[in-house]
């Protein structure tokens, strides 16, 4: 992990603080998006941190594109899994 990147647990803890406005780096945003995607597939409600992600990806086209691509990949995997079931 790069020295300036916080661990996911720290970002999630910071984001859970009342009135929190967590600021992320691209690397942190990618890590959190991967975490959220994995949690969403398991049925976990990601609202606790998703506000910070939405705020960040609104200003970072690279993170926004990565997020859209990852969601599309996961949706395709789920559709395939359902089809095969």
XYZ file of C-alpha atoms in Angstrom:
85
model
C 0.000 0.000 0.000
C 1.411 3.412 -0.917
C 2.426 5.456 2.097
C -0.223 8.102 1.441
C -3.055 5.559 1.065
C -5.071 4.837 4.191
C -6.319 1.342 4.922
C -9.949 0.697 3.985
C -10.940 0.262 7.642
C -9.672 3.760 8.422
C -11.547 5.345 5.530
C -14.754 3.526 6.532
C -14.316 4.556 10.157
C -13.663 8.184 9.191
C -16.686 8.183 6.859
C -18.931 6.849 9.630
C -18.280 9.886 11.830
C -21.288 12.239 11.996
C -20.856 15.127 9.547
C -17.863 13.448 7.909
C -16.681 14.714 4.548
C -14.003 12.145 3.758
C -11.570 13.213 1.030
C -10.146 10.356 -1.035
C -7.244 9.829 -3.413
C -7.771 7.922 -6.695
C -6.108 4.815 -5.213
C -8.317 4.985 -2.126
C -11.390 5.531 -4.276
C -10.559 2.467 -6.408
C -9.980 0.373 -3.282
C -13.254 1.492 -1.733
C -15.184 0.929 -4.973
C -13.839 -2.624 -5.115
C -14.796 -3.120 -1.473
C -18.297 -1.716 -2.089
C -18.798 -3.878 -5.152
C -17.791 -6.973 -3.205
C -20.110 -6.006 -0.332
C -23.011 -5.217 -2.687
C -22.721 -8.668 -4.228
C -23.086 -10.058 -0.684
C -26.165 -7.899 -0.033
C -24.541 -5.362 2.314
C -25.927 -1.789 2.196
C -22.975 0.442 1.223
C -24.626 3.790 2.101
C -22.167 4.484 4.912
C -19.332 5.224 2.474
C -21.123 5.593 -0.843
C -21.769 9.296 -0.280
C -18.004 9.906 -0.208
C -17.560 7.818 -3.363
C -20.325 9.665 -5.219
C -18.848 13.010 -4.255
C -15.386 11.928 -5.412
C -16.335 10.237 -8.686
C -18.393 13.280 -9.664
C -15.051 15.107 -9.986
C -12.749 12.309 -11.186
C -13.549 10.892 -14.638
C -11.068 8.004 -14.214
C -12.671 6.825 -10.976
C -16.152 7.318 -12.423
C -15.306 5.190 -15.459
C -13.673 2.500 -13.308
C -16.773 2.393 -11.114
C -19.116 2.011 -14.086
C -16.954 -0.707 -15.643
C -16.694 -2.675 -12.402
C -20.452 -2.526 -11.798
C -21.059 -3.723 -15.365
C -18.605 -6.614 -14.846
C -20.307 -7.657 -11.626
C -23.771 -7.405 -13.160
C -22.611 -9.596 -16.058
C -21.147 -12.138 -13.618
C -24.391 -12.215 -11.629
C -26.505 -12.577 -14.785
C -24.309 -15.453 -15.946
C -24.508 -17.107 -12.538
C -28.330 -16.792 -12.525
C -28.522 -18.151 -16.065
C -26.365 -21.133 -15.119
C -28.355 -21.852 -11.939
